[in-house]
Tab-separated table of C-alpha atoms in Angstrom:
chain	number	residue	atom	x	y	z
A	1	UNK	CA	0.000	0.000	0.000
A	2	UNK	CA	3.143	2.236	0.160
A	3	UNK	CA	6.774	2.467	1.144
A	4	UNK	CA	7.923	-0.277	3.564
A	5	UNK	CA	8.199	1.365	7.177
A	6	UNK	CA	11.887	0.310	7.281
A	7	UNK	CA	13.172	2.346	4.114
A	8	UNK	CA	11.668	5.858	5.294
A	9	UNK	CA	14.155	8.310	5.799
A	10	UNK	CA	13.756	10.407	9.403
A	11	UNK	CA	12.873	14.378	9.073
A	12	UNK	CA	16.685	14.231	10.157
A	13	UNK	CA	18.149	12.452	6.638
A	14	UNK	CA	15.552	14.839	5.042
A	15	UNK	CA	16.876	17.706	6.129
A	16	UNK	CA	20.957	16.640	5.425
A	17	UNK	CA	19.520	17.358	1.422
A	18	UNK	CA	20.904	20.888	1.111
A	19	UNK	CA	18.527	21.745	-2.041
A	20	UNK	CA	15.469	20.535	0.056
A	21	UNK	CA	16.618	22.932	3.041
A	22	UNK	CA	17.153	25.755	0.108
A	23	UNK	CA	13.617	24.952	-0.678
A	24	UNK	CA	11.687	24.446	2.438
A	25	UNK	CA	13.437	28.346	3.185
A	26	UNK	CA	11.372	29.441	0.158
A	27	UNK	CA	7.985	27.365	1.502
A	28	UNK	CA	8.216	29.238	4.511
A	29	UNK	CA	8.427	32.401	3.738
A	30	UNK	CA	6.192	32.144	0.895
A	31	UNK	CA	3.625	30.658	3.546
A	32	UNK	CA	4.488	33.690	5.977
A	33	UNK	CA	3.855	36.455	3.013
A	34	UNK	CA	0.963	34.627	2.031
A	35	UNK	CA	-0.691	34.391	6.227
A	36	UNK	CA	0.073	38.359	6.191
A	37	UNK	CA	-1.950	38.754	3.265
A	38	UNK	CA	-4.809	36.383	3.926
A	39	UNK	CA	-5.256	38.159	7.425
A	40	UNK	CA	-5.357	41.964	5.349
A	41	UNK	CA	-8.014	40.728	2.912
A	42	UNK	CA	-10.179	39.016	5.828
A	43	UNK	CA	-10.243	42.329	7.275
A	44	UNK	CA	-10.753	44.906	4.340
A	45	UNK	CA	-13.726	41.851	3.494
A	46	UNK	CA	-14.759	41.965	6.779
A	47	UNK	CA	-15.995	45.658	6.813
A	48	UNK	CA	-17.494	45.311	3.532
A	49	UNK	CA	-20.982	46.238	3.580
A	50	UNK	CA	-22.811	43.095	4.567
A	51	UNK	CA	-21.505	39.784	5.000
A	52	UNK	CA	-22.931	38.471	1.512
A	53	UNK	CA	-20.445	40.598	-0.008
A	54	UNK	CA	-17.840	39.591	2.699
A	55	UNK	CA	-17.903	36.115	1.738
A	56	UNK	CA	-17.814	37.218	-2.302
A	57	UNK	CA	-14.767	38.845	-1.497
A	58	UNK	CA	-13.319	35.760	0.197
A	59	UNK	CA	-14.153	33.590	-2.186
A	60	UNK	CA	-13.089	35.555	-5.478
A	61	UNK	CA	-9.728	33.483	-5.809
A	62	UNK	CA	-11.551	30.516	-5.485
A	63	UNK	CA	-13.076	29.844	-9.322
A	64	UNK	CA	-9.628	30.957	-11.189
A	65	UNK	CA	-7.647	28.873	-8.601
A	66	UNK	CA	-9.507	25.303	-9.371
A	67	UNK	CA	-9.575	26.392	-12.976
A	68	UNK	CA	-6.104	26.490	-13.504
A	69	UNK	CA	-4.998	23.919	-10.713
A	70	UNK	CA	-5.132	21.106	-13.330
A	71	UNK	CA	-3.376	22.791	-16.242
A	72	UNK	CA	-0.682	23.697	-13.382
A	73	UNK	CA	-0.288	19.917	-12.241
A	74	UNK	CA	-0.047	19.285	-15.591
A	75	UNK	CA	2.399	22.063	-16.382
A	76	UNK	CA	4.881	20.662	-13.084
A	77	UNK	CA	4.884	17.744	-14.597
A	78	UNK	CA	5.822	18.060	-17.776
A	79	UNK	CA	8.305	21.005	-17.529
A	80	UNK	CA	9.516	20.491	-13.896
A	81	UNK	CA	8.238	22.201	-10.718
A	82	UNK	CA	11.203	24.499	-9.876
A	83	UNK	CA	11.061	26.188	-13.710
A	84	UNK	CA	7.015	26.751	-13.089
A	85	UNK	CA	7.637	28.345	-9.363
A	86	UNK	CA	10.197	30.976	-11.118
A	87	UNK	CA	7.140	31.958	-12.806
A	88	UNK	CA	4.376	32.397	-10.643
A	89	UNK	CA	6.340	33.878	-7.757
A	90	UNK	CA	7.602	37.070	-9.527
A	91	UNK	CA	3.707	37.504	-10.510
A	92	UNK	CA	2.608	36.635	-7.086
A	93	UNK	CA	4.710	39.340	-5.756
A	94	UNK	CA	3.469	41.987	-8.085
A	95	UNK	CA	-0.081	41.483	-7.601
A	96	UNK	CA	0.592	41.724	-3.815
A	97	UNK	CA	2.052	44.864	-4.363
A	98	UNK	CA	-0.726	45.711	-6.450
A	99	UNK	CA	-3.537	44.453	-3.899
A	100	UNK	CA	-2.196	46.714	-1.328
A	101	UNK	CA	-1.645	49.812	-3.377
A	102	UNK	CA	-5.449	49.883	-4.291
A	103	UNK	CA	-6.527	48.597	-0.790
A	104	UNK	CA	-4.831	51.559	0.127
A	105	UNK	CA	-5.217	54.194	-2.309
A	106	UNK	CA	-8.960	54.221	-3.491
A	107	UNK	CA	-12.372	54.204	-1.688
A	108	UNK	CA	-16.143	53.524	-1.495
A	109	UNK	CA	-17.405	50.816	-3.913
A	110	UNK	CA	-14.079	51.049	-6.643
A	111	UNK	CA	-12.002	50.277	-3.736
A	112	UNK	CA	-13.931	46.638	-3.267
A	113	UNK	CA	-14.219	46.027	-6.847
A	114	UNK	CA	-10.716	46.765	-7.523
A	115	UNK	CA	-9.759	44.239	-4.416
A	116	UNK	CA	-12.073	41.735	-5.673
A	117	UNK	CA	-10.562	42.068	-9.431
A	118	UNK	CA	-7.035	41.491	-7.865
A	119	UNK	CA	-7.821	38.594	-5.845
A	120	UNK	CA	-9.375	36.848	-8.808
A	121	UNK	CA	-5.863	37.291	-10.511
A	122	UNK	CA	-3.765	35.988	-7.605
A	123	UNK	CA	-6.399	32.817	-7.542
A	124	UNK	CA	-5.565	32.218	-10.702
A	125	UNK	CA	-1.487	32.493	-10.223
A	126	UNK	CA	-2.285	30.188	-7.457
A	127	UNK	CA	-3.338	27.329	-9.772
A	128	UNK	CA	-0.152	27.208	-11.233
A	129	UNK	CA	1.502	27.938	-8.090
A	130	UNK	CA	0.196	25.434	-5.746
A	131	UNK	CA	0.547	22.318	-7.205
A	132	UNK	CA	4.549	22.827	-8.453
A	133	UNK	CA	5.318	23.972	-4.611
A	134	UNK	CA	3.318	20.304	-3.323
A	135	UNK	CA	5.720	18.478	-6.070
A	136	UNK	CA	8.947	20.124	-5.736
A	137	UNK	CA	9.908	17.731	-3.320
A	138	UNK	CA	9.916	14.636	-5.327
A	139	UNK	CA	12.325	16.187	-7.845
A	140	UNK	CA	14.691	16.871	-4.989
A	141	UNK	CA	14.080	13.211	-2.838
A	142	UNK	CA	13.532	9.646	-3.471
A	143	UNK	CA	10.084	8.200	-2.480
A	144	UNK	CA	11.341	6.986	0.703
A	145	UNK	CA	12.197	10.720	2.096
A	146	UNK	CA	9.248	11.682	0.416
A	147	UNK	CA	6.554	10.980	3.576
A	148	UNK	CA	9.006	12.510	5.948
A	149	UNK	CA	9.710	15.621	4.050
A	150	UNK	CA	5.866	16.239	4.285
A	151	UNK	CA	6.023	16.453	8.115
A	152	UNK	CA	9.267	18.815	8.031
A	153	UNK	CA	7.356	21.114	5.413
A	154	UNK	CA	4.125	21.331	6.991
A	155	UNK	CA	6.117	22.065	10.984
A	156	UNK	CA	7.902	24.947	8.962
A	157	UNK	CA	5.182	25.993	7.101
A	158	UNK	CA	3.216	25.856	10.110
A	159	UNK	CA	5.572	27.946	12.084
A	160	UNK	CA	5.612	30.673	9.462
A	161	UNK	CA	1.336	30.333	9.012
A	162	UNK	CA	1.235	30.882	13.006
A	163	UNK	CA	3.813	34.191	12.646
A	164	UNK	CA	2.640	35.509	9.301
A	165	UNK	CA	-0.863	35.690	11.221
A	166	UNK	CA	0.564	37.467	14.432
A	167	UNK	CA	2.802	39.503	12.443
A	168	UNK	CA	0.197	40.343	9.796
A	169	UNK	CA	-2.628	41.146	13.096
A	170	UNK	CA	0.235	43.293	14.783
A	171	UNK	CA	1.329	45.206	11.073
A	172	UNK	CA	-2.624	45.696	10.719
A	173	UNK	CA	-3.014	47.569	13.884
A	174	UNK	CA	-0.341	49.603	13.781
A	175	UNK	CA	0.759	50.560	10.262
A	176	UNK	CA	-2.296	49.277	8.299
A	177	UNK	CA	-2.975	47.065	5.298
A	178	UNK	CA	0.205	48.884	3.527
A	179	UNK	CA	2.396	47.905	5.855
A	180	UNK	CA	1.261	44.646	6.383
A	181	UNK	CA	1.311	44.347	2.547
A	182	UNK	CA	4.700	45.497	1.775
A	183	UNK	CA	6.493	43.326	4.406
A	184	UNK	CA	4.960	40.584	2.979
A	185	UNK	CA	5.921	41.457	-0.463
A	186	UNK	CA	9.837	41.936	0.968
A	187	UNK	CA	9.270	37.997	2.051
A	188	UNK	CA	8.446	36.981	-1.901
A	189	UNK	CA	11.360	38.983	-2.937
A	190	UNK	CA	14.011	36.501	-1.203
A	191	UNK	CA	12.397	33.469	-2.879
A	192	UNK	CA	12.765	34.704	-6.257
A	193	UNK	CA	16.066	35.214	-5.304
A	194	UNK	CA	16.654	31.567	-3.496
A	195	UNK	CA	14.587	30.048	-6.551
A	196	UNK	CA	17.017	31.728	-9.052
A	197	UNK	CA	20.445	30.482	-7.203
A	198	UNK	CA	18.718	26.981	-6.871
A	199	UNK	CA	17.890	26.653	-10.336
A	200	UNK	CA	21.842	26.820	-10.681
A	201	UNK	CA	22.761	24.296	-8.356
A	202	UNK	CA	23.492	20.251	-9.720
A	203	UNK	CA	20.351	18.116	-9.057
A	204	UNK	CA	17.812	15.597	-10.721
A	205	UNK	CA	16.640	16.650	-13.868
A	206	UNK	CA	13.194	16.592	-14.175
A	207	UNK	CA	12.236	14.062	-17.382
A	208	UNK	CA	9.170	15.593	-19.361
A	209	UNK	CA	5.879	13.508	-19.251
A	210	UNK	CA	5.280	10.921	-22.183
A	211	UNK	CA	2.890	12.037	-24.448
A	212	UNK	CA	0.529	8.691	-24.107
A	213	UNK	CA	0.428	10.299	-19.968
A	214	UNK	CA	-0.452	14.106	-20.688
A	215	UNK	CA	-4.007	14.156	-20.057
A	216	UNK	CA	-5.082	17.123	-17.383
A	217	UNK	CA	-7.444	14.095	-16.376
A	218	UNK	CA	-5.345	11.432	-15.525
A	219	UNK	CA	-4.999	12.738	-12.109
A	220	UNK	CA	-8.259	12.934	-11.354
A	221	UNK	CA	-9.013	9.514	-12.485
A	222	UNK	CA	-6.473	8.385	-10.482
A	223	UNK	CA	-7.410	9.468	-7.192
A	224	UNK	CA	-11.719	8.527	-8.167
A	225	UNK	CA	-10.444	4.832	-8.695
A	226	UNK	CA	-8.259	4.532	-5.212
A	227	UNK	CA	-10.323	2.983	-3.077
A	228	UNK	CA	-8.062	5.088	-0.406
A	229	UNK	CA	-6.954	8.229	-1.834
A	230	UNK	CA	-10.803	9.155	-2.988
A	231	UNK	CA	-11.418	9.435	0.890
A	232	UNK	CA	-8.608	10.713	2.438
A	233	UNK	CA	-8.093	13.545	-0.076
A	234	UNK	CA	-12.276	13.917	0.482
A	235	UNK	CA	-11.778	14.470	3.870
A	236	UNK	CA	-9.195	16.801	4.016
A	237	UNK	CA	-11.480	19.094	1.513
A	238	UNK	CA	-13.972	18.737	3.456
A	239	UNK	CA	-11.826	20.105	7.206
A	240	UNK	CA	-9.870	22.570	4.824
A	241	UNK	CA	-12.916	23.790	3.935
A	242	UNK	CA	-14.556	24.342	7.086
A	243	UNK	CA	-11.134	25.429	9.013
A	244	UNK	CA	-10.804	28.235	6.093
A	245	UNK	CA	-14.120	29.648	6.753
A	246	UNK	CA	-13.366	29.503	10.658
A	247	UNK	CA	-10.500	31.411	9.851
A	248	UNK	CA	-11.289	33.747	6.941
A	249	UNK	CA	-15.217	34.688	7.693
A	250	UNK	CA	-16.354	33.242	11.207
A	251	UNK	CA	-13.457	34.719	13.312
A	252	UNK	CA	-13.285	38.521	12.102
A	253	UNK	CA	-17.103	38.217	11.550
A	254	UNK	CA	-17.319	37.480	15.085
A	255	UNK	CA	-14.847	39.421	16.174
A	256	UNK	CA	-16.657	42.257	13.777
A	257	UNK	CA	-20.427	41.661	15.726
A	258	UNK	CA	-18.750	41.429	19.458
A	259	UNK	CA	-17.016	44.583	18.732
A	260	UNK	CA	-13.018	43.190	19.631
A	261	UNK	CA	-10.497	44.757	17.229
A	262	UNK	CA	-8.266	43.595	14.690
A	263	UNK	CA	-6.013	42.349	17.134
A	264	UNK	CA	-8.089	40.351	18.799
A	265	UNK	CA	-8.639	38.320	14.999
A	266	UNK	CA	-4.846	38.425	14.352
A	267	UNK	CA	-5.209	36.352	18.345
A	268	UNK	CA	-7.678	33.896	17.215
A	269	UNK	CA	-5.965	33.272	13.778
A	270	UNK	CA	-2.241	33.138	15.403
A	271	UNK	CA	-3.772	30.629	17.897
A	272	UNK	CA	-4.954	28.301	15.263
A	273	UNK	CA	-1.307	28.810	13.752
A	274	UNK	CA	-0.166	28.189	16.869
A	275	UNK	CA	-2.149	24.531	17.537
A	276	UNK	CA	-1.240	23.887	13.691
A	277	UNK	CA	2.339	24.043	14.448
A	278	UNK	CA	2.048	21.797	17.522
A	279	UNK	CA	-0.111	19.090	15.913
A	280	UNK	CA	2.509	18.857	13.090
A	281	UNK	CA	5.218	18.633	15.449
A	282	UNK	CA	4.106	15.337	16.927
A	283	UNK	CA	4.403	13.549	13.787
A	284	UNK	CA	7.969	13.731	13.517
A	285	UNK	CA	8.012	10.997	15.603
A	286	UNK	CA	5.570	8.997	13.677
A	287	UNK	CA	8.125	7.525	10.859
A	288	UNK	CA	7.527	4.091	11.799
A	289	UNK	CA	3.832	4.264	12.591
A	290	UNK	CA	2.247	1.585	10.278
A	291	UNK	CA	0.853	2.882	6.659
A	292	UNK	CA	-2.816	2.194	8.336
A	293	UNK	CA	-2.249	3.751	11.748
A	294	UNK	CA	-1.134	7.309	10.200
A	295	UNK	CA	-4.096	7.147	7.993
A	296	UNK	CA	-6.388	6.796	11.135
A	297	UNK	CA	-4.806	9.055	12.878
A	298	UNK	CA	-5.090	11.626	10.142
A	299	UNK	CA	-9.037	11.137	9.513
A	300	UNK	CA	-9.346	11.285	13.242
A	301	UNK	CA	-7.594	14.821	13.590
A	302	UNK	CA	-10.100	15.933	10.945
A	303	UNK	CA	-12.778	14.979	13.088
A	304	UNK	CA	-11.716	16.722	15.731
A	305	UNK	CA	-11.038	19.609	14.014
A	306	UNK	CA	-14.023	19.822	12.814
A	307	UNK	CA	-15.881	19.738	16.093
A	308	UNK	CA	-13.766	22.820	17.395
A	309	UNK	CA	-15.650	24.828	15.194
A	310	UNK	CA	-18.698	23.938	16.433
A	311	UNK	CA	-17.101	25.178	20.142
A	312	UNK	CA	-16.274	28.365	18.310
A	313	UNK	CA	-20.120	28.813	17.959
A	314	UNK	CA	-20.815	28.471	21.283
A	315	UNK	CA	-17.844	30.773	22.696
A	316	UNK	CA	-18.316	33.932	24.009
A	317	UNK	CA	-15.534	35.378	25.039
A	318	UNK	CA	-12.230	36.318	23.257
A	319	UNK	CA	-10.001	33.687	25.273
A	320	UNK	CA	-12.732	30.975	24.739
A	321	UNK	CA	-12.710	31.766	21.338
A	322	UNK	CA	-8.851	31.318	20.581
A	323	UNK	CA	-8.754	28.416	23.035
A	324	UNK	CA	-11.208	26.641	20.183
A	325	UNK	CA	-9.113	28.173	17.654
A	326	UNK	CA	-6.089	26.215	19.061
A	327	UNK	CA	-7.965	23.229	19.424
A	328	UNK	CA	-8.925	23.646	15.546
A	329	UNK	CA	-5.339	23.690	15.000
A	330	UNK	CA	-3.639	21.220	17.014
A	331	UNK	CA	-6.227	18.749	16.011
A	332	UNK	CA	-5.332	19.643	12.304
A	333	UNK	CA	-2.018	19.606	12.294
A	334	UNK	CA	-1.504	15.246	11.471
A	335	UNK	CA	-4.282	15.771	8.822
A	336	UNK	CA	-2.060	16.997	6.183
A	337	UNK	CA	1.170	15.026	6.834
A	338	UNK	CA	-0.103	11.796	7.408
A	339	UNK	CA	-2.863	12.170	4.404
A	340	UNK	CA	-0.649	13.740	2.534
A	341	UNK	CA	2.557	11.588	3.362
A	342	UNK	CA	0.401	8.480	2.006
A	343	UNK	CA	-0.429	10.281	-1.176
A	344	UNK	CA	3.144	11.528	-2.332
A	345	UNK	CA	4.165	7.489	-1.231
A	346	UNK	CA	1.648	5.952	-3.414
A	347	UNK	CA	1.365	8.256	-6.406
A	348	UNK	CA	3.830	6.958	-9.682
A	349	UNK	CA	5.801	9.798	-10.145
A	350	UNK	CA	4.465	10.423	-13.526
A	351	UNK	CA	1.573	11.826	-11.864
A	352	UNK	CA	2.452	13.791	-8.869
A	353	UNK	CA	1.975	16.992	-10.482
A	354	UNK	CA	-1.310	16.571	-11.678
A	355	UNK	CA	-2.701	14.195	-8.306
A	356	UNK	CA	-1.234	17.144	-5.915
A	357	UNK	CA	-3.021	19.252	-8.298
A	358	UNK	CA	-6.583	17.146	-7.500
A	359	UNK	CA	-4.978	17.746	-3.672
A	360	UNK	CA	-4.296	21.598	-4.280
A	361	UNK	CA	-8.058	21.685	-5.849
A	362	UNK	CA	-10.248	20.076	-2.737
A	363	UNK	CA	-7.975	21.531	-0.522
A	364	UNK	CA	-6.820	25.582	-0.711
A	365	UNK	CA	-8.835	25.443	-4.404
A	366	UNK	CA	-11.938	25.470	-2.372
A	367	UNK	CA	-10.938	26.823	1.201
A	368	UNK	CA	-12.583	30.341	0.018
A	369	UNK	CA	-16.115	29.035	-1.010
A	370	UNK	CA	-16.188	28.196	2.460
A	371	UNK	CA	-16.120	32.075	3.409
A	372	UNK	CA	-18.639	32.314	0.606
A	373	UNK	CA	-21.185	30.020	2.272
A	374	UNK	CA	-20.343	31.224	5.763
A	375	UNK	CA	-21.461	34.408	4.050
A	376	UNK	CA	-24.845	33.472	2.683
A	377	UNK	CA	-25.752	31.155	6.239
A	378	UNK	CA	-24.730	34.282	7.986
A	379	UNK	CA	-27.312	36.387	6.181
A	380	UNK	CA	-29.745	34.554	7.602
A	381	UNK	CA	-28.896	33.407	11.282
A	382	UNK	CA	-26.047	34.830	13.883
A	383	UNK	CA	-22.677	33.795	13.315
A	384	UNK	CA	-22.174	31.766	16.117
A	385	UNK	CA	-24.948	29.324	14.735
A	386	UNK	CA	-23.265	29.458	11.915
A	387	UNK	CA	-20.601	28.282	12.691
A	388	UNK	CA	-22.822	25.702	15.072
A	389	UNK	CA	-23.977	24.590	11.715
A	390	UNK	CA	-21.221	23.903	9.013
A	391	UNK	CA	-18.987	22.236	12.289
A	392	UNK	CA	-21.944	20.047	12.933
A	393	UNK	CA	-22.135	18.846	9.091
A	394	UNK	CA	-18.248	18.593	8.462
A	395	UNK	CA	-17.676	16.679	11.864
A	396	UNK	CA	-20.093	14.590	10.168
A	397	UNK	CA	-18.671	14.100	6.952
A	398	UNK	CA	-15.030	13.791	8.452
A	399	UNK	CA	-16.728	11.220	10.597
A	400	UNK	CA	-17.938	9.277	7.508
A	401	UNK	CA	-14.544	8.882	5.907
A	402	UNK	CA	-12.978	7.717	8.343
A	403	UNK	CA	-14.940	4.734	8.715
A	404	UNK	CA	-14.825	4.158	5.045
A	405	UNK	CA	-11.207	4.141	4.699
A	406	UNK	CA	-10.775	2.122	8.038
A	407	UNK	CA	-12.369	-0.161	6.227
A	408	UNK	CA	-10.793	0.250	2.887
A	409	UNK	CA	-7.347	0.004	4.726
A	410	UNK	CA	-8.317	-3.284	6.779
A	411	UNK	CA	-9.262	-4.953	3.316
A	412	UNK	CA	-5.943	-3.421	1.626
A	413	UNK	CA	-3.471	-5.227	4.651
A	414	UNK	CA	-5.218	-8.397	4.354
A	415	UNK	CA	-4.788	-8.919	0.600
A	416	UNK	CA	-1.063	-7.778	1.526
A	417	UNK	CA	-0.876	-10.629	3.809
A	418	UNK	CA	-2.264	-13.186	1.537
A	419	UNK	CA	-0.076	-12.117	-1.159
């Protein structure tokens, strides 16, 4: 069902791989620029008019992002992550530049369009973006580092999620969205420049994809016919979904209604970076945990997660509320590394790109329609049921994958054992 526990590297061999370290040092910063920025447009969103238009705001990203995550899966594979990421992150960095000049600079109703117009064009960077950073890896490791680089990336990027937010909250209340903005963009300026001295270090070359294996498709199909991957990657939509809205619409909309300031958001949101960070941590450890085991424990964590969002609807204060917040994110934290350390093992390496692509597309693809329906539920109850509500129904769902793949998985290690 994937690599044998015995050949995994530790995070330890991982992280002896110079070019991986020269990589994860651009993951985390892009992750850090990228928390700053998501914590400036959940505020400018935030005092929009009404919360419909809050969650359109939120979610504007969202359409050109899942468009274009296939054709970028697509594009990693067949020209080579590392060539596709000295693309998008020039463009990334000028459209944050952009975002902040006219979030800055104009008012009244122009001032939301504009934002809305330049979120829709960093979605759509995104799809290209996303799914060469998710494969970079496996043109710079063997499969069995692969697993273990996933835990090391997701601590780091953790780390940098959890300070981007507290950074981004503090930047917000003292110097505004511009300076929030432009510190951000001075974090995407040093990966360009690690990106450009890595693309001139020795390595693996990256072999283009055969032509009878070029189908934007194939990925897709893939992951429908795995009788585990069409779960796991399910569930972690379904939790990055719901921990997105928490995050981008039910904390500052809260935070909007019970009158706390923007610091008390940045709080909330650095909390969950916080618990993130933690929950990752504790998989380090987890190298020889049995193929089966991590995928439990994943599913689990999602859960979990989920039901912290319920406890958001029912808090009422501002430590209650980051308190759930943490719980969201410590809970979280083994979803992505064990789920996601399974799929990069399993996956034939002629179609990581376009798989992580499927990953990128159920995962941060769709993490803003979850502001969007936050939005539109909002419109018509309080917030805190809300959030009551779209816990309830993603604990749920979590709830229903889990069994299916502990089932799935039980089946798998039996025919192993017969074999």
């Amino acid at each position: 069902m994937s690599t044998p526990l015995q050949t995994r590297w530790t995070a330890g061999e991982v992280l002896g791989v110079g070019r991986f370290r020269a990589f994860l040092t651009v993951y985390v910063l892009d992750v850090a620029a990228d928390a700053m920025w998501l914590v400036t447009v959940g505020w400018v969103a935030a005092g929009a008019p009404n919360s419909i238009y809050t969650g359109v705001v939120l979610a504007a990203g969202s359409i050109p992002h899942v468009f274009f995550l296939f054709r970028g899966g697509l594009r990693a594979d067949r020209i080579g992550s590392g060539a596709l990421l000295r693309r998008t992150m020039p463009v990334r960095l000028a459209l944050l530049l952009l975002w902040a000049a006219i979030a800055t600079s104009t008012v009244g109703t122009w001032r939301l369009l504009a934002v809305l117009a330049v979120t829709f064009a960093i979605g759509a960077v995104a799809g290209y973006h996303d799914p060469a950073m998710l494969k970079y890896p496996t043109e710079l490791l063997p499969r069995e580092g692969r697993a273990s680089a996933l835990k090391v990336e997701r601590l780091s990027t953790r780390f940098a999620q959890a300070a981007g937010a507290f950074a981004g909250g503090w930047l917000l209340g003292t110097g505004g969205v511009s300076a929030a903005s432009l510190v951000g963009a001075g974090l995407l300026v040093t990966t360009v420049v690690i990106l450009a001295r890595l693309a001139r270090q020795p390595g693996k070359t990256t072999v283009a994809t055969a032509a009878e294996d070029s189908s934007i498709g194939q990925g897709l199909g893939y992951v429908r016919r795995h009788r585990i991957l069409r779960w796991t990657i399910t569930s972690q939509g379904i939790v990055n979904l719901i921990s997105a809205a928490a995050i981008m619409a039910i904390l500052p909309l809260k935070a909007r209604h019970a009158g706390w300031d923007a610091s008390a958001y940045g709080g909330s949101f650095g909390a969950y970076g916080i618990g993130i960070t933690l929950g990752t941590a504790g998989t380090l450890r987890l190298t020889r945990l049995s193929t089966r085991a991590g995928l439990l424990i994943g599913l689990g964590g999602a859960v979990i997660s989920s039901g912290a969002v319920v406890a958001i609807g029912f808090a009422n204060t501002q430590m209650l509320t980051s308190i759930s917040a943490l719980i969201m994110g410590l809970s979280i934290g083994p979803v992505g590394p064990m789920l996601g350390g399974f799929t990069r093992e399993e996956v034939p390496d002629t179609l990581i790109g376009r798989v992580m692509s499927v990953v990128s597309a159920v995962t941060g693809g769709i993490e803003p329609i979850g502001a969007l329906i936050v939005g539109g539920v909002a419109a018509i109850v309080t917030i805190d049921q809300t959030a009551q509500i779209l816990g309830g129904l993603s604990t749920a769902a979590c709830a229903a994958c889990l069994v299916a793949v502990w089932r799935n998985s039980r089946e798998a290690v039996a025919q192993e054992t017969s074999d």
